[in-house]
Structures are given as structure tokens and as C-alpha cells.
Amino acid sequence: MSYGRMPIANGFLTPDQYKDEYFFELKPAFCDHCLTFQIEEQPAPEAMFHDHYAFFSRTSKFMQTHFKEYAAWVCDHHLKGDSAGLFVVELGSNDGIMLENFAKRGIRHLGVEPSANVAEEARKHGVNTIVRFFGPDTAADIVTEYGQADALIAANVMCHIPDLNGIAKGADLLLKRDGVLIFEDPYLGAMIEKTSYDQIYDEHVFIFSALSVANIFAAYGFELIDLLPQHTHGGSMRYVLARKGARSVAPSVAEITASEKAAGLHLPETYEQFRKNCETSKEDLVRILKEEKAAGRRVVGYGATSKSTTILNYCGIGPDLVEFISDTTPIKQNKFTPGMHIPVKPYEAFSENYPDTALLFAWNHQTEIMEKEKSFSAQGGKWIVHVPKVKVLG
Ligand code: TYD
């Protein structure tokens, strides 16, 4: 399957940069041997994660609460003993949104973050951070300087990393004998169920399932000991792994693995159907946008998400159909979207001159946004939401 020519999802740019814009072919594939769902080609990590990375986790209040709860859950369920003796490492710690919760509890921590600008923001929040990619070398250096860790945690990061073997080797070096590896990422089961194909973009080299995670890490002596479905990012899964036999295995592992088999996540025909569902979603969305335009109605995008890059480029939606996209992230504002070059404007461009219709690219924050935008809806504003099926609300 191919979504065609695709730019860097977070590569918001200015017109002088159009001529050098990087494109690759976004082609997802399913391996019926190891059961991973992944993209075949990924740009070099340095092209995506650098000193002007555009994604700051703190932009969502809901995510701040989520990470506070995630940290509390790690502490309650997986960190034993006096907090002074504990050590937690986070992969891709971004602006410190999760680790600050460990810092506040006096737990020794370290963030490993390749994007220098977000790491700098983390330091402002009291989060100890090094600017590096994680792998066996980084793990060895951390052990030399800080000792082994009780937990290696991550959120929306593991699926970004093509070299999972390097991560597993690094985890093996870094973790104490009974240490845990905990991460959460957008969940393949949710993506297939909702046709939320916008989860597929350059940074997401994998969309994981319990079946694939179990296979990947078994090669390094780890086993799944718990699975916890999450509402974040439109449906995610938290995976908890430990060395085989080191910890007891929760019933969720057998239950969720069985539900994945029932949904056919191990079968190629499931992905053939997914491809057809993507094509239908594209046709429906483009048809509705053309109808809005024909009726002379203004359509504005809400949230210049990474996900929107896949939708805009796969569906061929440009500034002729979507006037601009409003976004609260300063680094994205007054730039243009990757590939289709739709202007990105500050939130006030939306709130001070409501369009007729808002296309909700940040659909994973729908509850938070609908709550915030009651007055838009009250004065007759309509929403286009494309997940789980393309529809107009209001
Ligand atoms: P998000 O959906 O978290 O992720 P991704 O980029 O991984 O697809 O991105 C949220 C984007 O939406 C971010 O650029 C900020 C923007 N946003 C708003 O502009 N207003 C809002 O109320 C919210 C919640 C997000």
C-alpha cells in the first residue's frame, strides 16, 4: 500500500524553503512473520528530530494530566523502595512533561532527548536531560555515570525508532535485573478499527500491537507482563515488559492478545480491508470539502498536527479547500504545512473570525476542543471529523 509522495510530517516551512523540501514515499507494510506493521522507507532521524523540532508535548492540558497519572502509576506499580535509591530514565523526554512528575517526588531521573530545543525547555522545568539518541552506547554511558535503572519509560517515542534491536540491547544494559521497560504508543487495534490512517507518517515507523511487541522483545529475553489500553492519541496501548520470569504476568496479556487475534491483526487480509477503508475515507473527505467550497463556505483546519500531513498530502487537500490551519504552537505559526503549503496561523485567526466549518485535524483532542469551542458551535459553526468515519457535526 502507498500513500504516495510525502514530506516530513513536522516539517512546517517558509516559501523560501519549498525548493529544498524533502519528500519520500509513504508505504506501510505488514510482516506476517513477526506481525509488525511498519513503513518501508523512513527519512534519516536527523531530518526529523533536531534543534528546531516543532512538537511540544505541553500544548495539551489533557496530556499534562495524562503524564501526571502515567508517572503516578509507574511509581505505585513498578518502583519499590525508598525514592532516594530509585532511578528512572525516559526515552524521548521532549519538554519534560512526564519526568517533571518524578523530579517533584525526589526520584533520580534522566531524560534522553535528541531534539535540543525541546530538551532545553525540559531543563527549565527542572528535568535533567541529555541531548542524544538512545541505544547501547548511550545506555552504557548512563550506567557508568548514574548506575543501572529501575525503569526505562517512554511515551509516543518507541514507535519512532527504526532500530528496535538497539533499543532492546540498550534496555538490557541499562535495566537492573528486575527493572521494567514501559512504553505507550498509538495502538494498531485502534487504528484498524477507526481507519485512523493519519497515525502513519514519517516519525511513526511502527504502529504496534501486543503481538508484535511480544515478538520483538522476546529476542532479547523480555516478556510482556501487563497491557493497559489508553485513550490518548485516539487509542494507544501501554506495554509493560520485564526480563522473562522476573515479574508476574497480568491476565491482561492473554486477554488482549486473544482480542487481537479475534480482530485479525495477525492476518494480511485485515490490512487489505484497511487499505480499502482508507480509500473510502479519502473520497468522502474530499467530496465534503468540495461541497463546502461550492456552497461558498469558509473551511479552516483546527490543529496543525503531524497526522494532518498524511491526510492533506494523501487526499491532495491544499489552500484552495482549506483556507488556513490554526494552531497554538508558536514555532508552527506563520509557516506553511509540509507538502500542501496551507498557511498555519495563530489560534486568534480562528477565534476572532470564525469560519463556517472547522476541519478537526486534532481529532484525538476532540473532547477538550469541543469543550473549549462551545461558542463556535453555538453560533452555528460546523465541524468536519474524519475518524472513525468522515462526518459533519453541528
Ligand atoms: P497532537 O494531536 O497531539 O499530535 P500529533 O502532532 O502527534 O498529530 O497535536 C496537537 C496539535 O494541535 C499541536 O500542534 C497543538 C494543536 N492544538 C491546538 O492548536 N489547539 C488545541 O486546543 C489542542 C488540544 C491542540
mmCIF file of C-alpha atoms in Angstrom, residues 124-308:
data_model
loop_
_atom_site.group_PDB
_atom_site.id
_atom_site.type_symbol
_atom_site.label_atom_id
_atom_site.label_comp_id
_atom_site.label_asym_id
_atom_site.label_seq_id
_atom_site.Cartn_x
_atom_site.Cartn_y
_atom_site.Cartn_z
ATOM 1 C CA LYS A 124 13.676 24.923 32.527
ATOM 2 C CA HIS A 125 11.212 22.635 34.313
ATOM 3 C CA GLY A 126 13.932 21.046 36.494
ATOM 4 C CA VAL A 127 14.263 17.911 34.362
ATOM 5 C CA ASN A 128 17.784 16.521 33.962
ATOM 6 C CA THR A 129 18.186 15.893 30.206
ATOM 7 C CA ILE A 130 20.918 14.813 27.799
ATOM 8 C CA VAL A 131 20.648 15.532 24.054
ATOM 9 C CA ARG A 132 21.253 12.123 22.466
ATOM 10 C CA PHE A 133 19.595 9.267 20.609
ATOM 11 C CA PHE A 134 19.190 6.167 22.816
ATOM 12 C CA GLY A 135 20.985 2.900 22.029
ATOM 13 C CA PRO A 136 23.593 0.578 23.564
ATOM 14 C CA ASP A 137 26.321 3.296 23.629
ATOM 15 C CA THR A 138 24.096 5.815 25.369
ATOM 16 C CA ALA A 139 22.896 3.117 27.802
ATOM 17 C CA ALA A 140 26.486 2.161 28.659
ATOM 18 C CA ASP A 141 27.409 5.812 29.300
ATOM 19 C CA ILE A 142 24.367 6.292 31.532
ATOM 20 C CA VAL A 143 25.229 3.184 33.575
ATOM 21 C CA THR A 144 28.819 4.447 34.033
ATOM 22 C CA GLU A 145 27.648 7.838 35.230
ATOM 23 C CA TYR A 146 24.433 7.028 37.146
ATOM 24 C CA GLY A 147 24.265 3.235 37.646
ATOM 25 C CA GLN A 148 21.519 0.892 36.396
ATOM 26 C CA ALA A 149 17.895 1.987 36.221
ATOM 27 C CA ASP A 150 14.712 0.655 37.826
ATOM 28 C CA ALA A 151 12.566 1.730 34.913
ATOM 29 C CA LEU A 152 13.063 2.770 31.311
ATOM 30 C CA ILE A 153 9.935 4.586 30.208
ATOM 31 C CA ALA A 154 8.669 6.229 27.031
ATOM 32 C CA ALA A 155 5.522 7.706 25.568
ATOM 33 C CA ASN A 156 4.911 8.176 21.855
ATOM 34 C CA VAL A 157 8.580 7.567 21.179
ATOM 35 C CA MET A 158 9.257 3.840 20.782
ATOM 36 C CA CYS A 159 7.244 3.738 17.550
ATOM 37 C CA HIS A 160 9.572 6.476 16.193
ATOM 38 C CA ILE A 161 12.678 4.324 16.431
ATOM 39 C CA PRO A 162 13.634 2.135 13.467
ATOM 40 C CA ASP A 163 16.411 0.276 15.315
ATOM 41 C CA LEU A 164 14.362 -1.566 17.933
ATOM 42 C CA ASN A 165 17.216 -4.049 18.292
ATOM 43 C CA GLY A 166 19.395 -1.181 19.520
ATOM 44 C CA ILE A 167 16.687 -0.156 21.998
ATOM 45 C CA ALA A 168 16.307 -3.703 23.318
ATOM 46 C CA LYS A 169 20.100 -4.068 23.705
ATOM 47 C CA GLY A 170 20.242 -0.677 25.433
ATOM 48 C CA ALA A 171 17.379 -1.646 27.759
ATOM 49 C CA ASP A 172 19.153 -4.882 28.616
ATOM 50 C CA LEU A 173 22.321 -2.961 29.568
ATOM 51 C CA LEU A 174 20.521 -0.201 31.419
ATOM 52 C CA LEU A 175 17.924 -2.035 33.497
ATOM 53 C CA LYS A 176 18.516 -3.728 36.840
ATOM 54 C CA ARG A 177 17.691 -7.449 36.926
ATOM 55 C CA ASP A 178 14.047 -6.781 37.928
ATOM 56 C CA GLY A 179 13.799 -3.459 36.081
ATOM 57 C CA VAL A 180 10.880 -2.669 33.800
ATOM 58 C CA LEU A 181 10.538 -1.285 30.291
ATOM 59 C CA ILE A 182 7.277 0.628 29.941
ATOM 60 C CA PHE A 183 6.096 2.475 26.874
ATOM 61 C CA GLU A 184 2.906 3.587 25.202
ATOM 62 C CA ASP A 185 2.198 4.370 21.584
ATOM 63 C CA PRO A 186 -0.721 4.660 19.159
ATOM 64 C CA TYR A 187 -2.327 1.229 19.016
ATOM 65 C CA LEU A 188 -2.679 -0.796 15.834
ATOM 66 C CA GLY A 189 -6.008 -2.263 17.021
ATOM 67 C CA ALA A 190 -7.486 1.259 17.347
ATOM 68 C CA MET A 191 -6.054 2.413 14.014
ATOM 69 C CA ILE A 192 -7.541 -0.530 12.126
ATOM 70 C CA GLU A 193 -10.889 -0.193 13.881
ATOM 71 C CA LYS A 194 -11.182 3.579 13.256
ATOM 72 C CA THR A 195 -9.390 3.818 9.885
ATOM 73 C CA SER A 196 -7.229 6.479 11.568
ATOM 74 C CA TYR A 197 -4.562 6.171 8.893
ATOM 75 C CA ASP A 198 -3.215 9.605 9.835
ATOM 76 C CA GLN A 199 -1.238 7.795 12.562
ATOM 77 C CA ILE A 200 1.013 6.687 9.706
ATOM 78 C CA TYR A 201 3.690 9.293 8.974
ATOM 79 C CA ASP A 202 7.472 9.540 8.845
ATOM 80 C CA GLU A 203 8.028 9.577 12.618
ATOM 81 C CA HIS A 204 5.821 6.524 13.222
ATOM 82 C CA VAL A 205 7.947 3.795 11.729
ATOM 83 C CA PHE A 206 5.860 1.198 13.605
ATOM 84 C CA ILE A 207 2.260 1.007 14.740
ATOM 85 C CA PHE A 208 2.478 -1.618 17.474
ATOM 86 C CA SER A 209 0.217 -4.386 18.690
ATOM 87 C CA ALA A 210 0.759 -6.670 21.692
ATOM 88 C CA LEU A 211 1.504 -9.482 19.246
ATOM 89 C CA SER A 212 4.329 -7.569 17.534
ATOM 90 C CA VAL A 213 5.826 -6.097 20.735
ATOM 91 C CA ALA A 214 5.965 -9.560 22.313
ATOM 92 C CA ASN A 215 7.824 -10.882 19.250
ATOM 93 C CA ILE A 216 10.306 -8.016 19.012
ATOM 94 C CA PHE A 217 11.436 -8.047 22.645
ATOM 95 C CA ALA A 218 11.346 -11.842 23.164
ATOM 96 C CA ALA A 219 14.549 -11.971 21.096
ATOM 97 C CA TYR A 220 16.292 -10.085 23.934
ATOM 98 C CA GLY A 221 14.864 -12.064 26.865
ATOM 99 C CA PHE A 222 11.975 -9.710 27.691
ATOM 100 C CA GLU A 223 8.314 -10.663 28.023
ATOM 101 C CA LEU A 224 5.098 -8.668 28.249
ATOM 102 C CA ILE A 225 3.875 -8.585 31.858
ATOM 103 C CA ASP A 226 0.984 -6.140 31.507
ATOM 104 C CA LEU A 227 -1.015 -4.231 28.878
ATOM 105 C CA LEU A 228 -3.140 -1.153 29.526
ATOM 106 C CA PRO A 229 -5.306 0.415 26.789
ATOM 107 C CA GLN A 230 -5.190 4.252 26.770
ATOM 108 C CA HIS A 231 -7.447 6.960 25.305
ATOM 109 C CA THR A 232 -4.536 9.181 24.232
ATOM 110 C CA HIS A 233 -3.689 9.812 20.566
ATOM 111 C CA GLY A 234 -7.037 8.400 19.534
ATOM 112 C CA GLY A 235 -6.355 4.989 21.104
ATOM 113 C CA SER A 236 -2.996 3.875 22.461
ATOM 114 C CA MET A 237 -1.595 0.898 24.358
ATOM 115 C CA ARG A 238 0.771 0.896 27.329
ATOM 116 C CA TYR A 239 3.162 -2.070 27.156
ATOM 117 C CA VAL A 240 4.983 -3.273 30.275
ATOM 118 C CA LEU A 241 7.929 -5.643 29.785
ATOM 119 C CA ALA A 242 10.362 -7.294 32.168
ATOM 120 C CA ARG A 243 13.018 -9.975 31.888
ATOM 121 C CA LYS A 244 11.395 -13.351 31.361
ATOM 122 C CA GLY A 245 10.362 -14.829 34.715
ATOM 123 C CA ALA A 246 11.451 -11.772 36.756
ATOM 124 C CA ARG A 247 7.900 -10.494 37.370
ATOM 125 C CA SER A 248 4.405 -11.986 37.411
ATOM 126 C CA VAL A 249 2.334 -11.702 34.216
ATOM 127 C CA ALA A 250 -1.065 -9.953 34.493
ATOM 128 C CA PRO A 251 -4.193 -11.539 32.909
ATOM 129 C CA SER A 252 -4.420 -8.545 30.502
ATOM 130 C CA VAL A 253 -1.620 -10.046 28.396
ATOM 131 C CA ALA A 254 -3.572 -13.182 27.452
ATOM 132 C CA GLU A 255 -6.850 -11.235 27.148
ATOM 133 C CA ILE A 256 -5.579 -8.532 24.808
ATOM 134 C CA THR A 257 -3.513 -10.939 22.735
ATOM 135 C CA ALA A 258 -6.661 -13.028 22.220
ATOM 136 C CA SER A 259 -8.673 -9.941 21.233
ATOM 137 C CA GLU A 260 -6.022 -9.034 18.642
ATOM 138 C CA LYS A 261 -6.321 -12.460 17.083
ATOM 139 C CA ALA A 262 -10.110 -12.133 17.099
ATOM 140 C CA ALA A 263 -9.722 -8.803 15.221
ATOM 141 C CA GLY A 264 -7.401 -10.485 12.711
ATOM 142 C CA LEU A 265 -4.345 -8.311 13.462
ATOM 143 C CA HIS A 266 -2.162 -11.289 12.522
ATOM 144 C CA LEU A 267 -3.782 -11.719 9.078
ATOM 145 C CA PRO A 268 -2.815 -9.994 5.795
ATOM 146 C CA GLU A 269 -6.474 -9.725 4.678
ATOM 147 C CA THR A 270 -7.179 -7.351 7.581
ATOM 148 C CA TYR A 271 -4.726 -4.878 6.051
ATOM 149 C CA GLU A 272 -6.212 -5.312 2.579
ATOM 150 C CA GLN A 273 -9.565 -4.219 4.034
ATOM 151 C CA PHE A 274 -7.833 -1.323 5.865
ATOM 152 C CA ARG A 275 -6.432 -0.111 2.532
ATOM 153 C CA LYS A 276 -9.939 -0.055 1.044
ATOM 154 C CA ASN A 277 -11.249 1.801 4.112
ATOM 155 C CA CYS A 278 -8.530 4.458 3.678
ATOM 156 C CA GLU A 279 -9.567 4.986 0.051
ATOM 157 C CA THR A 280 -13.223 5.426 1.070
ATOM 158 C CA SER A 281 -12.238 7.877 3.815
ATOM 159 C CA LYS A 282 -10.240 9.934 1.309
ATOM 160 C CA GLU A 283 -13.105 10.059 -1.214
ATOM 161 C CA ASP A 284 -15.621 11.100 1.467
ATOM 162 C CA LEU A 285 -13.415 13.851 2.906
ATOM 163 C CA VAL A 286 -12.546 15.379 -0.464
ATOM 164 C CA ARG A 287 -16.203 15.260 -1.553
ATOM 165 C CA ILE A 288 -17.377 17.112 1.583
ATOM 166 C CA LEU A 289 -14.669 19.770 1.245
ATOM 167 C CA LYS A 290 -15.589 20.342 -2.399
ATOM 168 C CA GLU A 291 -19.253 20.662 -1.413
ATOM 169 C CA GLU A 292 -18.331 23.266 1.220
ATOM 170 C CA LYS A 293 -16.350 25.214 -1.354
ATOM 171 C CA ALA A 294 -19.140 25.009 -3.934
ATOM 172 C CA ALA A 295 -21.553 26.359 -1.303
ATOM 173 C CA GLY A 296 -19.187 29.296 -0.672
ATOM 174 C CA ARG A 297 -18.471 28.255 2.907
ATOM 175 C CA ARG A 298 -15.119 29.000 4.583
ATOM 176 C CA VAL A 299 -13.291 25.927 5.895
ATOM 177 C CA VAL A 300 -10.416 26.292 8.357
ATOM 178 C CA GLY A 301 -8.305 23.467 9.838
ATOM 179 C CA TYR A 302 -8.075 23.110 13.618
ATOM 180 C CA GLY A 303 -4.654 21.901 14.873
ATOM 181 C CA ALA A 304 -1.665 21.599 12.521
ATOM 182 C CA THR A 305 -0.974 18.086 13.770
ATOM 183 C CA SER A 306 1.710 15.765 12.448
ATOM 184 C CA LYS A 307 -1.166 13.480 11.498
ATOM 185 C CA SER A 308 -2.678 16.125 9.214
#
